[in-house]
Short mmCIF file of C-alpha atoms and ligand atoms in Angstrom, two decimals:
data_model
loop_
_atom_site.label_atom_id
_atom_site.label_comp_id
_atom_site.label_asym_id
_atom_site.label_seq_id
_atom_site.Cartn_x
_atom_site.Cartn_y
_atom_site.Cartn_z
CA MET A 1 -0.01 0.08 -0.14
CA ARG A 2 2.70 2.62 0.94
CA SER A 3 4.25 2.12 -2.51
CA GLY A 4 0.91 2.62 -3.82
CA PRO A 5 1.00 6.35 -4.67
CA LEU A 6 4.23 6.49 -6.00
CA ALA A 7 3.51 3.76 -8.42
CA VAL A 8 0.30 5.39 -9.48
CA ALA A 9 2.25 8.45 -10.34
CA VAL A 10 5.24 7.01 -11.92
CA CYS A 11 2.16 5.16 -14.03
CA LEU A 12 0.63 8.28 -14.87
CA TRP A 13 4.28 10.31 -15.45
CA LEU A 14 5.28 7.71 -17.92
CA VAL A 15 1.73 8.09 -19.86
CA ALA A 16 2.03 11.62 -19.93
CA GLY A 17 5.46 11.39 -21.17
CA SER A 18 4.88 9.21 -23.89
CA ALA A 19 1.60 11.31 -24.62
CA TYR A 20 3.44 14.27 -24.71
CA ALA A 21 6.41 12.75 -26.96
CA GLN A 22 3.50 11.53 -29.38
CA ASP A 23 2.39 15.05 -29.29
CA VAL A 24 5.74 16.05 -31.54
CA THR A 25 5.16 15.40 -35.24
CA TYR A 26 7.22 16.13 -38.39
CA THR A 27 4.49 18.26 -40.29
CA GLU A 28 3.65 20.00 -37.12
CA ASP A 29 6.42 20.57 -35.34
CA VAL A 30 9.76 19.85 -36.84
CA ALA A 31 9.15 21.05 -40.48
CA PRO A 32 8.64 24.40 -39.68
CA ILE A 33 12.28 24.46 -37.93
CA LEU A 34 13.78 22.67 -41.08
CA MET A 35 12.53 24.96 -43.19
CA GLN A 36 13.48 27.90 -41.40
CA HIS A 37 16.96 26.93 -40.01
CA CYS A 38 18.48 24.20 -42.27
CA VAL A 39 17.08 23.86 -45.64
CA THR A 40 19.02 27.00 -46.94
CA CYS A 41 21.83 24.74 -47.11
CA HIS A 42 20.22 21.04 -46.71
CA ARG A 43 18.28 20.95 -50.12
CA PRO A 44 19.51 19.66 -53.78
CA GLY A 45 23.07 21.85 -55.26
CA GLU A 46 23.91 23.19 -51.97
CA VAL A 47 27.10 22.53 -49.54
CA ALA A 48 25.24 20.31 -47.49
CA PRO A 49 25.75 16.65 -48.02
CA MET A 50 22.07 15.84 -47.74
CA SER A 51 18.25 17.56 -48.59
CA LEU A 52 16.06 17.76 -45.33
CA LEU A 53 13.09 19.12 -47.72
CA THR A 54 10.59 16.72 -46.99
CA TYR A 55 10.00 13.79 -44.55
CA GLU A 56 11.21 11.30 -46.89
CA ASP A 57 14.63 12.92 -47.02
CA THR A 58 14.82 14.04 -43.49
CA ARG A 59 13.60 10.67 -41.72
CA PRO A 60 16.44 8.43 -42.21
CA TRP A 61 18.45 11.04 -41.05
CA ALA A 62 16.89 11.55 -37.74
CA ARG A 63 19.33 10.09 -34.97
CA SER A 64 22.08 12.20 -37.13
CA ILE A 65 19.87 14.91 -36.87
CA ALA A 66 19.36 14.72 -32.69
CA GLN A 67 23.16 13.97 -32.68
CA GLU A 68 23.98 17.16 -34.12
CA VAL A 69 21.82 19.38 -33.42
CA GLY A 70 21.87 18.07 -29.49
CA GLN A 71 25.55 19.06 -29.61
CA LYS A 72 24.84 22.07 -31.40
CA ARG A 73 27.16 21.21 -34.33
CA MET A 74 23.90 22.06 -36.57
CA PRO A 75 23.18 24.42 -37.52
CA PRO A 76 26.79 26.12 -37.89
CA TRP A 77 26.72 28.60 -35.52
CA HIS A 78 29.62 29.35 -33.35
CA ALA A 79 29.31 32.41 -31.12
CA ALA A 80 28.37 31.44 -27.95
CA ALA A 81 24.79 31.97 -26.70
CA GLY A 82 24.18 34.59 -24.35
CA VAL A 83 26.86 37.09 -24.90
CA ARG A 84 25.59 39.40 -27.40
CA GLU A 85 23.09 39.32 -30.29
CA TYR A 86 23.62 38.65 -34.01
CA THR A 87 21.53 39.36 -37.02
CA ASN A 88 23.00 36.62 -38.83
CA ASP A 89 22.33 34.48 -35.47
CA ARG A 90 21.38 30.85 -37.12
CA SER A 91 21.11 28.83 -34.02
CA LEU A 92 18.48 27.19 -32.58
CA ASP A 93 16.99 28.08 -29.24
CA ALA A 94 16.55 25.70 -26.17
CA ALA A 95 12.85 24.74 -27.12
CA GLN A 96 13.17 24.44 -30.66
CA ILE A 97 16.57 21.67 -29.70
CA ASP A 98 14.14 19.77 -27.27
CA VAL A 99 11.69 19.44 -29.92
CA ILE A 100 13.83 18.00 -32.55
CA LEU A 101 15.13 15.71 -29.78
CA ARG A 102 11.78 14.41 -28.64
CA TRP A 103 10.47 13.87 -32.10
CA VAL A 104 13.58 11.61 -32.82
CA ALA A 105 13.18 9.86 -29.23
CA ALA A 106 9.15 9.08 -30.42
CA GLY A 107 10.39 7.47 -33.39
CA ALA A 108 10.32 10.63 -35.82
CA PRO A 109 6.25 10.32 -36.57
CA ARG A 110 5.00 11.84 -39.79
CA GLY A 111 2.03 13.61 -38.64
CA ASP A 112 -1.00 15.19 -40.17
CA GLU A 113 -0.29 16.01 -43.66
CA ALA A 114 -2.28 19.07 -43.63
CA LEU A 115 -0.33 20.54 -41.29
CA LEU A 116 2.90 20.73 -43.33
CA PRO A 117 4.49 24.34 -43.72
CA PRO A 118 5.14 25.19 -47.45
CA VAL A 119 8.62 24.79 -48.83
CA PRO A 120 10.17 28.01 -49.14
CA THR A 121 11.04 29.07 -52.64
CA PHE A 122 14.79 29.57 -53.26
CA ASN A 123 15.90 32.86 -55.50
CA ASP A 124 19.51 31.87 -56.07
CA GLY A 125 19.97 34.81 -58.29
CA TRP A 126 20.74 38.28 -57.04
CA GLN A 127 18.87 38.87 -53.67
CA LEU A 128 19.00 42.44 -53.59
CA GLY A 129 18.52 43.30 -57.20
CA GLU A 130 20.26 43.70 -60.20
CA PRO A 131 23.87 45.02 -59.36
CA ASP A 132 25.53 48.10 -61.51
CA LEU A 133 28.64 46.39 -62.51
CA VAL A 134 28.73 42.67 -62.32
CA LEU A 135 32.60 41.06 -62.39
CA ALA A 136 33.71 37.69 -63.20
CA TRP A 137 37.25 35.98 -64.39
CA ASP A 138 37.17 34.75 -67.89
CA ALA A 139 36.67 31.26 -68.32
CA PRO A 140 35.13 28.85 -65.58
CA TYR A 141 37.66 27.62 -62.98
CA GLN A 142 38.36 23.75 -63.10
CA ILE A 143 38.45 21.66 -59.67
CA GLU A 144 39.35 18.08 -59.34
CA ALA A 145 37.47 15.94 -58.47
CA GLU A 146 39.70 14.47 -55.38
CA GLY A 147 42.48 15.93 -53.14
CA ASP A 148 42.96 18.06 -50.39
CA ASP A 149 41.14 21.53 -50.53
CA GLU A 150 42.05 24.48 -53.14
CA TYR A 151 42.58 28.40 -51.85
CA ARG A 152 42.54 30.28 -55.41
CA CYS A 153 42.54 34.48 -55.84
CA PHE A 154 41.17 35.45 -58.60
CA VAL A 155 41.87 39.27 -59.97
CA LEU A 156 38.97 41.29 -60.98
CA ASP A 157 39.58 45.25 -62.72
CA PRO A 158 36.26 46.99 -62.19
CA LYS A 159 37.88 49.63 -64.14
CA PHE A 160 37.18 52.56 -61.61
CA GLU A 161 38.35 56.05 -63.32
CA LYS A 162 37.06 58.01 -60.19
CA ASP A 163 36.74 56.25 -56.43
CA GLN A 164 33.55 54.87 -56.17
CA TRP A 165 31.16 54.65 -53.55
CA VAL A 166 29.62 51.08 -52.97
CA ASP A 167 26.95 50.19 -50.77
CA VAL A 168 25.98 46.38 -52.01
CA VAL A 169 28.72 43.70 -52.58
CA GLU A 170 27.06 40.48 -53.48
CA VAL A 171 28.79 37.30 -54.61
CA LEU A 172 26.67 34.84 -57.33
CA PRO A 173 28.90 31.40 -56.24
CA GLY A 174 29.01 29.79 -59.57
CA ASN A 175 29.48 26.57 -57.72
CA ARG A 176 27.41 25.92 -54.48
CA THR A 177 28.58 22.11 -54.01
CA THR A 178 32.35 22.88 -54.28
CA ASP A 179 32.43 26.58 -53.14
CA HIS A 180 32.78 26.75 -49.43
CA HIS A 181 33.58 30.30 -49.04
CA ILE A 182 34.50 33.51 -50.38
CA VAL A 183 36.46 36.16 -49.21
CA ILE A 184 36.79 39.48 -51.03
CA TYR A 185 40.04 41.90 -50.28
CA VAL A 186 40.83 45.16 -52.64
CA ASP A 187 43.75 45.97 -53.70
CA GLN A 188 43.32 49.71 -53.29
CA ALA A 189 46.83 50.41 -55.63
CA GLY A 190 45.72 47.48 -58.07
CA THR A 191 49.52 46.14 -58.43
CA ILE A 192 50.70 43.30 -56.24
CA ALA A 193 47.24 41.80 -56.89
CA THR A 194 48.44 41.61 -60.69
CA GLN A 195 51.79 40.82 -60.20
CA ARG A 196 50.86 37.41 -58.10
CA ASP A 197 48.38 37.05 -60.98
CA GLU A 198 50.49 37.24 -63.97
CA ALA A 199 53.40 35.15 -61.57
CA GLU A 200 50.86 32.01 -61.98
CA PRO A 201 49.75 30.17 -64.89
CA GLY A 202 46.04 29.76 -65.43
CA GLU A 203 43.57 32.15 -63.94
CA GLY A 204 44.02 33.49 -60.69
CA TYR A 205 46.93 32.23 -57.96
CA THR A 206 46.96 30.34 -55.16
CA CYS A 207 46.32 31.93 -52.15
CA PHE A 208 45.80 30.20 -48.47
CA GLY A 209 45.62 32.90 -45.80
CA GLY A 210 45.38 35.66 -47.44
CA PRO A 211 45.88 37.49 -50.89
CA GLY A 212 49.70 38.33 -50.15
CA PHE A 213 49.59 41.81 -49.58
CA LEU A 214 47.50 44.06 -46.78
CA ALA A 215 43.98 44.57 -48.08
CA TYR A 216 40.95 46.18 -47.50
CA MET A 217 37.94 43.71 -46.87
CA VAL A 218 34.55 43.90 -48.56
CA PRO A 219 31.69 41.14 -47.68
CA GLY A 220 32.27 37.91 -49.46
CA TRP A 221 30.24 34.55 -49.42
CA GLY A 222 29.63 31.26 -47.47
CA PRO A 223 26.69 28.61 -47.39
CA GLY A 224 23.54 30.32 -46.01
CA TYR A 225 25.36 33.80 -46.24
CA VAL A 226 22.25 36.55 -46.66
CA PRO A 227 23.91 39.82 -48.38
CA THR A 228 23.10 43.10 -46.83
CA GLU A 229 23.52 46.90 -47.66
CA THR A 230 25.85 49.14 -45.51
CA PRO A 231 24.46 51.03 -42.57
CA GLU A 232 22.55 54.23 -43.07
CA GLY A 233 25.30 57.27 -44.32
CA SER A 234 28.38 54.58 -44.92
CA GLY A 235 30.14 52.67 -47.83
CA TYR A 236 32.80 50.81 -48.94
CA LEU A 237 35.28 53.41 -50.96
CA LEU A 238 36.79 51.97 -53.62
CA ARG A 239 39.96 53.70 -55.43
CA ALA A 240 40.10 54.28 -58.79
CA GLY A 241 42.54 51.93 -60.10
CA SER A 242 41.74 49.61 -57.38
CA LYS A 243 41.60 45.96 -58.14
CA LEU A 244 39.08 43.20 -56.33
CA VAL A 245 40.97 40.00 -55.44
CA VAL A 246 38.43 37.13 -54.83
CA GLN A 247 39.55 34.06 -53.06
CA VAL A 248 37.70 30.95 -52.82
CA HIS A 249 37.80 27.81 -50.79
CA TYR A 250 37.20 25.12 -52.77
CA HIS A 251 36.32 21.73 -51.23
CA LYS A 252 36.70 18.69 -53.47
CA THR A 253 33.30 16.79 -54.45
CA GLY A 254 34.45 13.45 -55.68
CA SER A 255 33.60 14.37 -59.10
CA PRO A 256 34.94 17.21 -61.34
CA GLN A 257 33.47 20.30 -61.18
CA GLU A 258 33.62 24.11 -62.67
CA ASP A 259 33.35 27.19 -60.95
CA LEU A 260 32.73 30.70 -62.34
CA THR A 261 31.48 33.18 -59.63
CA ARG A 262 30.26 36.55 -60.14
CA VAL A 263 30.47 39.42 -58.21
CA GLY A 264 28.09 42.28 -58.07
CA LEU A 265 28.78 46.00 -56.95
CA ARG A 266 25.86 48.39 -56.36
CA PHE A 267 26.93 52.24 -56.38
CA ALA A 268 25.66 53.82 -53.21
CA ARG A 269 22.55 55.02 -53.74
CA ARG A 270 22.16 56.86 -50.62
CA PRO A 271 23.99 59.61 -49.36
CA THR A 272 27.11 58.56 -48.24
CA GLN A 273 29.75 60.19 -45.72
CA ARG A 274 31.71 57.66 -43.34
CA VAL A 275 33.64 54.48 -44.81
CA LEU A 276 33.29 51.22 -43.80
CA TYR A 277 37.11 50.54 -42.44
CA ASN A 278 38.41 47.00 -41.48
CA GLY A 279 40.05 47.77 -37.97
CA TYR A 280 42.50 44.62 -37.40
CA VAL A 281 43.39 43.36 -33.64
CA LEU A 282 46.68 40.86 -34.32
CA GLY A 283 48.38 38.22 -31.79
CA LEU A 284 51.43 38.62 -34.16
CA SER A 285 53.81 37.02 -31.89
CA LEU A 286 52.33 33.48 -31.69
CA GLN A 287 55.13 30.58 -31.43
CA ILE A 288 53.05 27.64 -30.85
CA PRO A 289 55.18 24.81 -29.29
CA PRO A 290 54.40 21.38 -31.10
CA GLY A 291 52.12 19.03 -28.93
CA ASP A 292 50.51 22.04 -26.77
CA ALA A 293 46.89 21.59 -27.04
CA ASN A 294 46.00 25.11 -25.17
CA TYR A 295 48.49 27.84 -26.39
CA VAL A 296 47.08 31.39 -26.16
CA VAL A 297 48.20 34.34 -27.68
CA THR A 298 46.27 38.05 -27.34
CA GLY A 299 46.28 41.40 -29.06
CA ARG A 300 44.99 44.64 -28.21
CA ALA A 301 44.44 47.40 -30.93
CA PRO A 302 43.80 50.90 -28.95
CA ILE A 303 41.14 52.87 -30.60
CA GLN A 304 42.43 56.10 -31.57
CA GLU A 305 38.81 57.94 -32.20
CA ASP A 306 35.78 57.81 -31.54
CA ILE A 307 33.88 54.47 -33.75
CA THR A 308 31.27 52.52 -34.09
CA VAL A 309 31.62 48.59 -34.57
CA TYR A 310 29.10 46.67 -37.07
CA SER A 311 30.63 43.23 -37.39
CA ILE A 312 33.62 41.28 -36.25
CA VAL A 313 35.11 38.32 -37.80
CA ALA A 314 37.19 35.85 -35.79
CA HIS A 315 39.96 34.34 -38.06
CA MET A 316 42.60 31.51 -37.52
CA HIS A 317 43.45 28.74 -39.75
CA TYR A 318 43.10 25.12 -39.13
CA LEU A 319 44.76 24.85 -35.04
CA GLY A 320 42.27 27.53 -34.11
CA LYS A 321 40.35 26.38 -31.03
CA ALA A 322 38.92 29.08 -29.39
CA MET A 323 38.61 33.48 -29.59
CA ASP A 324 37.07 35.98 -27.42
CA ILE A 325 37.17 39.47 -28.58
CA TRP A 326 35.70 42.15 -26.44
CA ALA A 327 36.58 45.90 -25.75
CA GLU A 328 37.85 47.69 -22.57
CA LEU A 329 36.29 51.46 -22.64
CA PRO A 330 38.63 54.34 -21.26
CA ASP A 331 36.77 53.66 -17.61
CA GLY A 332 37.28 49.98 -17.26
CA THR A 333 34.12 48.95 -18.85
CA ARG A 334 34.33 45.45 -20.42
CA VAL A 335 31.79 45.11 -23.80
CA ASP A 336 31.72 41.75 -24.83
CA LEU A 337 31.94 41.53 -29.01
CA VAL A 338 32.31 37.78 -29.84
CA THR A 339 33.13 34.76 -27.99
CA VAL A 340 33.84 31.62 -30.11
CA PRO A 341 34.16 28.70 -28.01
CA ARG A 342 34.89 26.24 -30.50
CA PHE A 343 35.95 27.73 -33.70
CA ASP A 344 36.00 25.86 -36.84
CA PHE A 345 37.88 26.59 -39.50
CA TYR A 346 35.59 25.22 -41.91
CA TRP A 347 33.15 28.09 -41.17
CA GLN A 348 34.58 31.73 -41.34
CA THR A 349 31.38 33.95 -40.13
CA GLU A 350 31.26 37.67 -39.90
CA TYR A 351 29.62 38.27 -36.64
CA ALA A 352 26.70 41.34 -37.44
CA LEU A 353 26.00 43.01 -34.36
CA ALA A 354 22.20 43.61 -33.51
CA GLU A 355 23.26 46.85 -32.19
CA PRO A 356 26.46 48.42 -33.59
CA GLN A 357 28.79 49.18 -30.96
CA ARG A 358 30.22 52.74 -30.21
CA LEU A 359 33.46 52.50 -28.85
CA PRO A 360 34.84 56.42 -27.47
CA LYS A 361 38.39 57.24 -28.10
CA GLY A 362 40.69 55.51 -25.66
CA SER A 363 39.03 52.67 -25.48
CA VAL A 364 40.75 49.20 -26.65
CA ILE A 365 39.82 46.12 -28.43
CA HIS A 366 41.23 42.90 -27.09
CA MET A 367 41.52 39.67 -28.89
CA GLN A 368 42.47 36.32 -27.11
CA ALA A 369 43.12 32.98 -29.31
CA THR A 370 43.59 29.65 -27.78
CA PHE A 371 45.37 26.96 -30.55
CA ASP A 372 45.37 23.35 -30.27
CA ASN A 373 48.94 21.77 -31.57
CA SER A 374 48.51 18.35 -30.28
CA PRO A 375 48.70 15.50 -32.31
CA GLU A 376 44.40 14.92 -31.50
CA SER A 377 43.90 18.60 -32.63
CA PRO A 378 41.01 17.53 -35.44
CA TYR A 379 42.51 19.26 -38.12
CA GLN A 380 46.38 19.02 -37.42
CA HIS A 381 48.03 19.21 -41.06
CA SER A 382 51.69 17.90 -39.15
CA ASP A 383 52.70 14.50 -37.70
CA PRO A 384 54.16 15.00 -35.38
CA PRO A 385 53.11 18.69 -34.85
CA ARG A 386 55.87 21.11 -35.48
CA LEU A 387 56.36 24.81 -34.29
CA VAL A 388 53.93 26.72 -35.51
CA THR A 389 54.35 30.96 -36.04
CA PHE A 390 52.26 33.55 -38.10
CA GLY A 391 51.98 33.69 -41.50
CA GLU A 392 49.75 33.07 -44.79
CA GLN A 393 50.59 28.92 -45.35
CA THR A 394 48.19 26.60 -44.80
CA THR A 395 50.88 25.06 -42.03
CA ASP A 396 51.11 28.51 -40.31
CA GLU A 397 48.66 30.37 -37.84
CA MET A 398 46.75 33.37 -37.65
CA ALA A 399 45.01 35.30 -34.65
CA VAL A 400 43.25 37.76 -36.38
CA GLY A 401 40.02 39.69 -35.31
CA VAL A 402 38.79 42.28 -37.72
CA PHE A 403 35.87 45.04 -36.80
CA PHE A 404 34.28 46.64 -39.49
CA HIS A 405 33.53 50.18 -38.22
CA THR A 406 33.30 53.40 -38.99
CA ARG A 407 34.49 56.65 -37.73
CA ASP A 408 32.09 58.96 -36.26
CA ALA A 409 33.25 62.26 -36.60
CA GLU A 410 34.29 61.60 -40.86
CA ASN A 411 32.00 63.54 -43.16
CA ILE A 412 33.48 62.96 -46.54
CA SER A 413 30.63 63.75 -49.36
CA ASP A 414 32.49 64.17 -52.37
CA GLY A 415 34.32 60.65 -52.19
CA SER A 416 37.99 62.33 -52.38
CA THR A 417 39.50 60.83 -49.26
CA SER A 418 40.21 57.09 -49.46
CA PRO A 419 40.49 54.20 -46.82
C1 HEC B 1 24.52 27.08 -43.22
C2 HEC B 1 24.74 25.65 -43.75
C3 HEC B 1 24.12 24.86 -42.83
C4 HEC B 1 22.79 24.55 -42.52
C5 HEC B 1 21.88 26.09 -41.61
C6 HEC B 1 22.24 23.56 -41.30
N1 HEC B 1 23.64 22.38 -42.18
FE1 HEC B 1 23.72 20.46 -41.57
N2 HEC B 1 25.37 20.39 -42.57
C7 HEC B 1 25.94 21.68 -43.43
C8 HEC B 1 27.19 20.80 -43.92
C9 HEC B 1 28.47 21.75 -45.02
C10 HEC B 1 27.45 19.76 -43.57
C11 HEC B 1 28.55 18.11 -43.81
C12 HEC B 1 29.63 18.63 -42.47
C13 HEC B 1 29.86 20.12 -42.17
O1 HEC B 1 30.64 20.72 -43.32
O2 HEC B 1 29.87 20.35 -41.13
C14 HEC B 1 25.73 19.52 -42.35
C15 HEC B 1 26.06 18.49 -42.04
C16 HEC B 1 24.68 17.90 -41.41
C17 HEC B 1 24.36 16.76 -40.85
C18 HEC B 1 25.31 15.68 -40.41
C19 HEC B 1 25.13 14.36 -41.88
C20 HEC B 1 26.18 13.70 -41.82
O3 HEC B 1 26.73 13.57 -42.92
O4 HEC B 1 26.41 13.11 -40.74
C21 HEC B 1 23.23 16.92 -40.11
C22 HEC B 1 22.50 15.77 -39.18
C23 HEC B 1 22.95 18.14 -40.16
N3 HEC B 1 23.61 18.67 -41.12
C24 HEC B 1 21.84 18.20 -39.57
C25 HEC B 1 20.83 19.79 -39.77
C26 HEC B 1 20.04 20.25 -39.69
C27 HEC B 1 19.14 19.70 -38.86
C28 HEC B 1 19.83 21.57 -39.76
C29 HEC B 1 19.16 22.44 -39.20
C30 HEC B 1 18.78 22.60 -37.87
C31 HEC B 1 21.34 22.15 -40.20
N4 HEC B 1 22.16 20.83 -40.56
C32 HEC B 1 21.31 23.19 -40.46
C33 HEC B 1 25.30 22.88 -43.64
C34 HEC B 1 24.18 23.44 -43.03
#
């Protein structure tokens, strides 16, 4: 008798528990999450290995989905939760993760067909309208079926005869299965990029960590990337004679591929007074001993005038493990910009601040980078590990925080000042 009420309670709990789990169905609960957060990449012709557009596509992957989503490896998003908000945050919240896990635990039931949300339509063309200028290299670049990833820089000449304000840079990747990510650098003088291009046969030149010169960066592309206009009153200022260097990271797919990527520029349509600059906070002194699984390097960038920061990139190479970027205000207050606790080289993200961050003169931006140079490091390239220093090659490392910002007092109305 004494155990009676408890047994009843447990029994009720079990019944309630299973009814609860059965309530979660694909059509009503899971499909809306997948349509919003997964199918930009998980559909035919895109970078992800399988489509998640339909129940039939998704069902065989249920266990794997529970694993990837439960461990927050999918959707790919590497900024720590709860530190700061970003407009391009792809992560699922705890309730969405819970729905997916309960659905898989309940045997991935289909549910009522009538509740199925519409499959979103995709516009694979220009997202922000026809650009004013479209640039591409001459002939499709050929990518072999097998082998190491390739990093190729292509030089494009916009033939600007005067300085040009641009408020949208949009990339149309030529091949979404092999193009992994695209970074665009501007060679404002237009000479070094051309020399490197001419020094190597074929279209473009090989470039892993960067284009080979200190360059001005404008937006590129990555899976799921959504192009945006520059913030009100700001733009990219491209000098007369400048060249664009488009760096493409190619992933080998098992079959030969070709790629002809296009870059669209929209000339600023709104009044533009401020340049959207790149700022850098560097850990140049890095010397990562072989075997060290937790090597830390720091950098600082003093801020010389009032600025507003709009977005941040945390950049390292294969051995990068974590990065934290924050600002210290003149009164000593700490302001978080981005914390990347599990850095992944394959996902180079520009974190767009939901609330732009003003930093007064006298602030300092700090960067702390952690590297794993042990034999167990997930993308370790040297066997045995070797001493690694700062550089652009695959086997070098970088600890670079990039902060896109404007200078608050700048007012260029005639476009005569250049970055
Ligand atoms: C921004 C693109 C992108 C988004 C969004 C995305 N994925 Fe992925 N997904 C990938 C890529 C690329 C891979 C291949 C592995 C890798 O590169 O990490 C992958 C791999 C996976 C895998 C492992 C497949 C295997 O081979 O084992 C699962 C499961 C998965 N994704 C589920 C999801 C789910 C569920 C969502 C949404 C909640 C999602 N993904 C959102 C790009 C994406």
